[in-house]
PDB file of C-alpha atoms in Angstrom:
ATOM      1  CA  MET Y 759     -81.217  26.171 -98.131  1.00 41.00           C
ATOM      2  CA  THR Y 760     -83.264  25.349 -95.024  1.00 69.00           C
ATOM      3  CA  VAL Y 761     -86.691  26.934 -94.775  1.00 81.00           C
ATOM      4  CA  THR Y 762     -87.172  28.879 -91.412  1.00 90.00           C
ATOM      5  CA  LEU Y 763     -90.541  28.119 -90.169  1.00 96.00           C
ATOM      6  CA  CYS Y 764     -92.453  31.057 -88.149  1.00 96.00           C
ATOM      7  CA  LEU Y 765     -94.917  28.927 -86.194  1.00 97.00           C
ATOM      8  CA  ALA Y 766     -93.819  29.531 -82.547  1.00 97.00           C
ATOM      9  CA  GLN Y 767     -93.072  33.127 -83.189  1.00 96.00           C
ATOM     10  CA  GLU Y 768     -89.835  32.819 -81.290  1.00 96.00           C
ATOM     11  CA  PRO Y 769     -86.506  32.541 -83.179  1.00 96.00           C
ATOM     12  CA  GLU Y 770     -85.046  29.701 -81.213  1.00 97.00           C
ATOM     13  CA  ALA Y 771     -88.041  27.718 -81.011  1.00 97.00           C
ATOM     14  CA  ASP Y 772     -88.778  28.193 -84.869  1.00 97.00           C
ATOM     15  CA  LYS Y 773     -85.179  27.216 -85.528  1.00 97.00           C
ATOM     16  CA  LEU Y 774     -85.726  24.052 -83.830  1.00 97.00           C
ATOM     17  CA  LEU Y 775     -88.911  23.241 -85.644  1.00 97.00           C
ATOM     18  CA  SER Y 776     -87.200  24.109 -88.907  1.00 97.00           C
ATOM     19  CA  GLU Y 777     -84.219  21.838 -88.237  1.00 96.00           C
ATOM     20  CA  ASP Y 778     -85.802  18.747 -86.499  1.00 97.00           C
ATOM     21  CA  PRO Y 779     -88.623  16.932 -88.194  1.00 98.00           C
ATOM     22  CA  PHE Y 780     -89.586  15.345 -84.807  1.00 98.00           C
ATOM     23  CA  ALA Y 781     -89.883  18.787 -83.264  1.00 98.00           C
ATOM     24  CA  LEU Y 782     -92.151  19.825 -85.925  1.00 98.00           C
ATOM     25  CA  LEU Y 783     -94.274  16.619 -85.493  1.00 98.00           C
ATOM     26  CA  THR Y 784     -94.327  17.179 -81.745  1.00 98.00           C
ATOM     27  CA  GLY Y 785     -95.294  20.876 -82.141  1.00 98.00           C
ATOM     28  CA  MET Y 786     -98.309  19.801 -84.416  1.00 98.00           C
ATOM     29  CA  LEU Y 787     -99.256  17.240 -81.831  1.00 98.00           C
ATOM     30  CA  LEU Y 788     -99.475  19.829 -79.141  1.00 97.00           C
ATOM     31  CA  ASP Y 789    -101.569  22.090 -81.382  1.00 96.00           C
ATOM     32  CA  GLN Y 790    -104.919  21.580 -79.742  1.00 93.00           C
ATOM     33  CA  GLN Y 791    -106.836  23.311 -76.981  1.00 90.00           C
ATOM     34  CA  PHE Y 792    -103.925  25.687 -76.600  1.00 93.00           C
ATOM     35  CA  PRO Y 793    -102.699  28.729 -78.533  1.00 93.00           C
ATOM     36  CA  LEU Y 794    -101.033  27.560 -81.646  1.00 94.00           C
ATOM     37  CA  GLU Y 795     -97.637  29.482 -81.250  1.00 96.00           C
ATOM     38  CA  HIS Y 796     -97.595  28.232 -77.669  1.00 96.00           C
ATOM     39  CA  ALA Y 797     -98.005  24.645 -78.871  1.00 97.00           C
ATOM     40  CA  PHE Y 798     -95.185  24.956 -81.264  1.00 98.00           C
ATOM     41  CA  ARG Y 799     -92.888  26.434 -78.575  1.00 98.00           C
ATOM     42  CA  GLY Y 800     -93.362  23.186 -76.639  1.00 98.00           C
ATOM     43  CA  PRO Y 801     -90.455  21.167 -78.314  1.00 98.00           C
ATOM     44  CA  LYS Y 802     -87.990  24.062 -77.374  1.00 98.00           C
ATOM     45  CA  LYS Y 803     -89.073  23.897 -73.785  1.00 98.00           C
ATOM     46  CA  ILE Y 804     -88.429  20.072 -73.895  1.00 98.00           C
ATOM     47  CA  ALA Y 805     -85.029  20.720 -75.493  1.00 98.00           C
ATOM     48  CA  ASP Y 806     -84.047  23.145 -72.937  1.00 97.00           C
ATOM     49  CA  ARG Y 807     -84.886  20.781 -69.976  1.00 97.00           C
ATOM     50  CA  MET Y 808     -83.405  17.697 -71.568  1.00 97.00           C
ATOM     51  CA  ASP Y 809     -80.223  19.420 -72.759  1.00 96.00           C
ATOM     52  CA  GLY Y 810     -81.192  18.832 -76.531  1.00 96.00           C
ATOM     53  CA  PHE Y 811     -84.089  17.466 -78.388  1.00 97.00           C
ATOM     54  CA  ASP Y 812     -83.576  13.782 -79.016  1.00 98.00           C
ATOM     55  CA  ILE Y 813     -86.251  11.382 -80.163  1.00 98.00           C
ATOM     56  CA  ASN Y 814     -84.529   8.318 -78.608  1.00 98.00           C
ATOM     57  CA  ARG Y 815     -84.042  10.102 -75.223  1.00 98.00           C
ATOM     58  CA  ILE Y 816     -87.605  11.241 -75.222  1.00 98.00           C
ATOM     59  CA  ALA Y 817     -88.885   7.764 -76.239  1.00 98.00           C
ATOM     60  CA  GLU Y 818     -86.772   6.191 -73.495  1.00 98.00           C
ATOM     61  CA  ALA Y 819     -87.314   8.692 -70.647  1.00 98.00           C
ATOM     62  CA  ASP Y 820     -88.822   7.685 -67.453  1.00 98.00           C
ATOM     63  CA  PRO Y 821     -92.686   8.513 -67.896  1.00 98.00           C
ATOM     64  CA  GLU Y 822     -92.861  10.105 -64.626  1.00 98.00           C
ATOM     65  CA  ALA Y 823     -89.888  12.113 -64.888  1.00 97.00           C
ATOM     66  CA  PHE Y 824     -90.831  13.310 -68.443  1.00 98.00           C
ATOM     67  CA  GLU Y 825     -94.286  14.261 -67.261  1.00 97.00           C
ATOM     68  CA  GLU Y 826     -92.777  16.355 -64.485  1.00 97.00           C
ATOM     69  CA  LEU Y 827     -90.404  17.924 -67.008  1.00 96.00           C
ATOM     70  CA  ALA Y 828     -93.350  18.667 -69.365  1.00 97.00           C
ATOM     71  CA  ALA Y 829     -95.669  19.945 -66.621  1.00 96.00           C
ATOM     72  CA  THR Y 830     -93.072  22.364 -64.897  1.00 95.00           C
ATOM     73  CA  PRO Y 831     -94.009  25.843 -65.498  1.00 95.00           C
ATOM     74  CA  PRO Y 832     -93.825  27.028 -68.030  1.00 95.00           C
ATOM     75  CA  ALA Y 833     -95.509  23.896 -69.014  1.00 95.00           C
ATOM     76  CA  ILE Y 834     -95.388  22.618 -72.697  1.00 97.00           C
ATOM     77  CA  HIS Y 835     -99.085  22.575 -72.841  1.00 96.00           C
ATOM     78  CA  ARG Y 836    -102.217  23.441 -70.653  1.00 94.00           C
ATOM     79  CA  TYR Y 837    -102.340  19.677 -70.177  1.00 95.00           C
ATOM     80  CA  GLY Y 838     -98.718  19.093 -69.642  1.00 95.00           C
ATOM     81  CA  ARG Y 839     -98.754  15.717 -68.169  1.00 96.00           C
ATOM     82  CA  SER Y 840    -101.224  14.348 -70.738  1.00 97.00           C
ATOM     83  CA  MET Y 841     -99.269  15.870 -73.580  1.00 97.00           C
ATOM     84  CA  ALA Y 842     -96.017  14.512 -71.998  1.00 98.00           C
ATOM     85  CA  ARG Y 843     -97.530  11.016 -72.544  1.00 98.00           C
ATOM     86  CA  ARG Y 844     -98.693  11.682 -75.985  1.00 98.00           C
ATOM     87  CA  THR Y 845     -95.230  12.999 -76.981  1.00 98.00           C
ATOM     88  CA  GLN Y 846     -93.723   9.918 -75.556  1.00 98.00           C
ATOM     89  CA  GLU Y 847     -96.160   7.594 -77.383  1.00 98.00           C
ATOM     90  CA  LEU Y 848     -95.319   9.594 -80.649  1.00 98.00           C
ATOM     91  CA  ALA Y 849     -91.651   9.128 -80.009  1.00 98.00           C
ATOM     92  CA  ARG Y 850     -91.746   5.473 -79.389  1.00 98.00           C
ATOM     93  CA  TYR Y 851     -93.990   4.871 -82.498  1.00 98.00           C
ATOM     94  CA  VAL Y 852     -91.464   6.836 -84.690  1.00 98.00           C
ATOM     95  CA  VAL Y 853     -88.577   4.958 -83.104  1.00 98.00           C
ATOM     96  CA  GLU Y 854     -90.328   1.640 -83.563  1.00 98.00           C
ATOM     97  CA  HIS Y 855     -91.751   2.195 -87.156  1.00 98.00           C
ATOM     98  CA  TYR Y 856     -89.111   4.499 -88.631  1.00 98.00           C
ATOM     99  CA  ASP Y 857     -86.051   3.852 -86.766  1.00 98.00           C
ATOM    100  CA  GLY Y 858     -86.290   7.328 -85.159  1.00 97.00           C
ATOM    101  CA  ASP Y 859     -86.141   9.035 -88.543  1.00 98.00           C
ATOM    102  CA  THR Y 860     -89.097  11.185 -88.602  1.00 98.00           C
ATOM    103  CA  ALA Y 861     -88.694  12.371 -92.326  1.00 97.00           C
ATOM    104  CA  ALA Y 862     -88.961   8.798 -93.255  1.00 98.00           C
ATOM    105  CA  ILE Y 863     -92.726   9.089 -92.776  1.00 98.00           C
ATOM    106  CA  TRP Y 864     -92.807  11.133 -95.952  1.00 98.00           C
ATOM    107  CA  ARG Y 865     -89.773   9.927 -97.585  1.00 95.00           C
ATOM    108  CA  ASN Y 866     -89.468   6.238 -97.357  1.00 95.00           C
ATOM    109  CA  GLY Y 867     -90.305   4.289-100.458  1.00 95.00           C
ATOM    110  CA  ASP Y 868     -91.212   7.528-102.436  1.00 92.00           C
ATOM    111  CA  PRO Y 869     -94.922   7.562-101.261  1.00 97.00           C
ATOM    112  CA  ASP Y 870     -97.751   9.454-102.769  1.00 97.00           C
ATOM    113  CA  GLY Y 871     -99.750  12.083-100.978  1.00 97.00           C
ATOM    114  CA  LYS Y 872    -102.276   9.622-100.090  1.00 97.00           C
ATOM    115  CA  GLU Y 873     -99.762   7.043 -98.478  1.00 98.00           C
ATOM    116  CA  VAL Y 874     -98.196  10.105 -96.577  1.00 98.00           C
ATOM    117  CA  LEU Y 875    -101.604  10.998 -95.306  1.00 98.00           C
ATOM    118  CA  ARG Y 876    -102.159   7.385 -94.229  1.00 98.00           C
ATOM    119  CA  ARG Y 877     -98.788   7.243 -92.382  1.00 98.00           C
ATOM    120  CA  LEU Y 878     -99.544  10.517 -90.674  1.00 98.00           C
ATOM    121  CA  LYS Y 879    -103.051   9.415 -89.449  1.00 98.00           C
ATOM    122  CA  ALA Y 880    -101.580   6.185 -88.165  1.00 98.00           C
ATOM    123  CA  LEU Y 881     -99.343   8.341 -85.680  1.00 98.00           C
ATOM    124  CA  PRO Y 882    -100.393   8.452 -82.039  1.00 97.00           C
ATOM    125  CA  GLY Y 883    -102.334  11.691 -81.325  1.00 96.00           C
ATOM    126  CA  TYR Y 884    -102.938  12.434 -85.069  1.00 97.00           C
ATOM    127  CA  GLY Y 885    -106.511  12.197 -86.450  1.00 96.00           C
ATOM    128  CA  ASP Y 886    -107.538  12.941 -90.136  1.00 97.00           C
ATOM    129  CA  GLN Y 887    -107.485  16.847 -89.543  1.00 96.00           C
ATOM    130  CA  LYS Y 888    -104.324  17.145 -88.010  1.00 97.00           C
ATOM    131  CA  ALA Y 889    -102.734  14.750 -90.447  1.00 98.00           C
ATOM    132  CA  ARG Y 890    -104.179  16.866 -93.275  1.00 98.00           C
ATOM    133  CA  ILE Y 891    -102.805  19.912 -91.980  1.00 98.00           C
ATOM    134  CA  PHE Y 892     -99.273  18.570 -91.341  1.00 98.00           C
ATOM    135  CA  LEU Y 893     -99.215  17.168 -94.977  1.00 98.00           C
ATOM    136  CA  ALA Y 894    -100.200  20.772 -96.241  1.00 98.00           C
ATOM    137  CA  LEU Y 895     -97.514  22.286 -94.026  1.00 98.00           C
ATOM    138  CA  LEU Y 896     -95.050  19.822 -95.708  1.00 97.00           C
ATOM    139  CA  GLY Y 897     -96.197  20.890 -99.042  1.00 97.00           C
ATOM    140  CA  LYS Y 898     -96.732  24.509 -98.664  1.00 97.00           C
ATOM    141  CA  GLN Y 899     -93.506  25.441 -96.650  1.00 96.00           C
ATOM    142  CA  LEU Y 900     -91.024  22.734 -96.669  1.00 96.00           C
ATOM    143  CA  GLY Y 901     -91.294  21.668-100.333  1.00 95.00           C
ATOM    144  CA  VAL Y 902     -92.209  18.143 -99.464  1.00 96.00           C
ATOM    145  CA  ARG Y 903     -94.637  17.537-102.340  1.00 96.00           C
ATOM    146  CA  PRO Y 904     -95.327  13.862-103.058  1.00 97.00           C
ATOM    147  CA  THR Y 905     -97.583  13.282-106.146  1.00 97.00           C
ATOM    148  CA  GLY Y 906    -101.209  14.073-105.158  1.00 97.00           C
ATOM    149  CA  TRP Y 907    -100.340  15.801-101.891  1.00 98.00           C
ATOM    150  CA  GLU Y 908    -102.806  18.707-102.727  1.00 97.00           C
ATOM    151  CA  LYS Y 909    -105.739  16.363-103.049  1.00 98.00           C
ATOM    152  CA  ALA Y 910    -104.818  14.257 -99.936  1.00 98.00           C
ATOM    153  CA  ALA Y 911    -104.449  17.506 -97.734  1.00 97.00           C
ATOM    154  CA  GLY Y 912    -107.829  18.888 -99.076  1.00 97.00           C
ATOM    155  CA  ALA Y 913    -108.795  22.360 -98.287  1.00 96.00           C
ATOM    156  CA  TYR Y 914    -105.669  22.970 -96.267  1.00 97.00           C
ATOM    157  CA  SER Y 915    -103.527  22.841 -99.414  1.00 97.00           C
ATOM    158  CA  GLU Y 916    -105.442  25.840-101.018  1.00 95.00           C
ATOM    159  CA  LYS Y 917    -103.087  28.496-102.150  1.00 93.00           C
ATOM    160  CA  ASP Y 918    -103.102  31.607-100.171  1.00 91.00           C
ATOM    161  CA  SER Y 919    -105.677  30.332 -97.733  1.00 93.00           C
ATOM    162  CA  ARG Y 920    -105.397  31.120 -93.994  1.00 95.00           C
ATOM    163  CA  ARG Y 921    -107.050  28.277 -92.195  1.00 95.00           C
ATOM    164  CA  SER Y 922    -104.237  26.334 -90.365  1.00 96.00           C
ATOM    165  CA  ALA Y 923    -100.637  26.131 -89.189  1.00 96.00           C
ATOM    166  CA  ALA Y 924     -99.612  25.266 -92.736  1.00 97.00           C
ATOM    167  CA  ASP Y 925    -100.391  29.014 -93.745  1.00 97.00           C
ATOM    168  CA  ILE Y 926     -98.531  30.653 -90.976  1.00 96.00           C
ATOM    169  CA  THR Y 927     -95.464  32.300 -92.197  1.00 95.00           C
ATOM    170  CA  ASP Y 928     -95.221  35.531 -89.922  1.00 95.00           C
ATOM    171  CA  ALA Y 929     -97.109  37.283 -87.139  1.00 95.00           C
ATOM    172  CA  GLU Y 930     -99.655  38.690 -89.609  1.00 96.00           C
ATOM    173  CA  SER Y 931    -100.609  35.269 -90.959  1.00 95.00           C
ATOM    174  CA  LEU Y 932    -100.914  33.937 -87.474  1.00 95.00           C
ATOM    175  CA  LEU Y 933    -103.629  36.565 -86.743  1.00 95.00           C
ATOM    176  CA  GLU Y 934    -105.402  35.690 -90.004  1.00 96.00           C
ATOM    177  CA  VAL Y 935    -105.473  32.034 -89.211  1.00 95.00           C
ATOM    178  CA  ARG Y 936    -106.731  32.783 -85.788  1.00 93.00           C
ATOM    179  CA  ALA Y 937    -109.530  35.033 -87.189  1.00 94.00           C
ATOM    180  CA  PHE Y 938    -110.561  32.411 -89.815  1.00 94.00           C
ATOM    181  CA  LYS Y 939    -110.774  29.680 -87.067  1.00 89.00           C
ATOM    182  CA  LYS Y 940    -112.824  32.063 -84.886  1.00 91.00           C
ATOM    183  CA  ARG Y 941    -115.227  32.869 -87.793  1.00 92.00           C
ATOM    184  CA  VAL Y 942    -115.620  29.167 -88.646  1.00 89.00           C
ATOM    185  CA  LYS Y 943    -116.422  28.418 -84.978  1.00 88.00           C
ATOM    186  CA  ALA Y 944    -118.889  31.126 -84.653  1.00 89.00           C
ATOM    187  CA  GLU Y 945    -120.599  29.939 -87.985  1.00 89.00           C
ATOM    188  CA  ALA Y 946    -120.686  26.436 -86.582  1.00 87.00           C
ATOM    189  CA  LYS Y 947    -122.288  27.629 -83.451  1.00 87.00           C
ATOM    190  CA  ALA Y 948    -124.839  29.667 -85.193  1.00 88.00           C
ATOM    191  CA  ALA Y 949    -125.739  26.734 -87.404  1.00 88.00           C
ATOM    192  CA  ALA Y 950    -126.085  24.550 -84.367  1.00 88.00           C
ATOM    193  CA  ALA Y 951    -128.432  26.996 -82.710  1.00 87.00           C
ATOM    194  CA  LYS Y 952    -130.921  27.024 -85.591  1.00 81.00           C
TER     195      LYS Y 952
END
């Protein structure tokens, strides 16, 4: 049974995220400086404009044409051209290092959680936090639970938490995650003002 994610909050976009690991990886890449659900709709926009979502076609696309495709309203991101470049870098990396098989990142060689985290952090556009959130998303929602994944994902793996994309399963949990992020930001701002 395939799990249906609810990150984009749009059935067709969530279907793509649920069925295509590279679409999910791309949505997570786009999740910065942009409303989360809109970021996760980016892969569907690309798919609509490229007549399908194909990692090899994305990797091989003419960079200028791909930037134009990504920046055309409604753009895949507030910074459509920049994110188009990052998306192509990510696609090229996965093609070069994993033969275009995104799931190999967490599957090849039966890696433990620490190794999956290392592989995710090596991806273009993925820092420590984004990699931990993605690892938690794999474990919490997709049943990908390599040994030690919870420790590697850190606080993002906490059961019933509402701190990241890993915790969004419906419209209500999206609002709870948004409220958590707003509270953390306010607390950090207040602490910095002291």
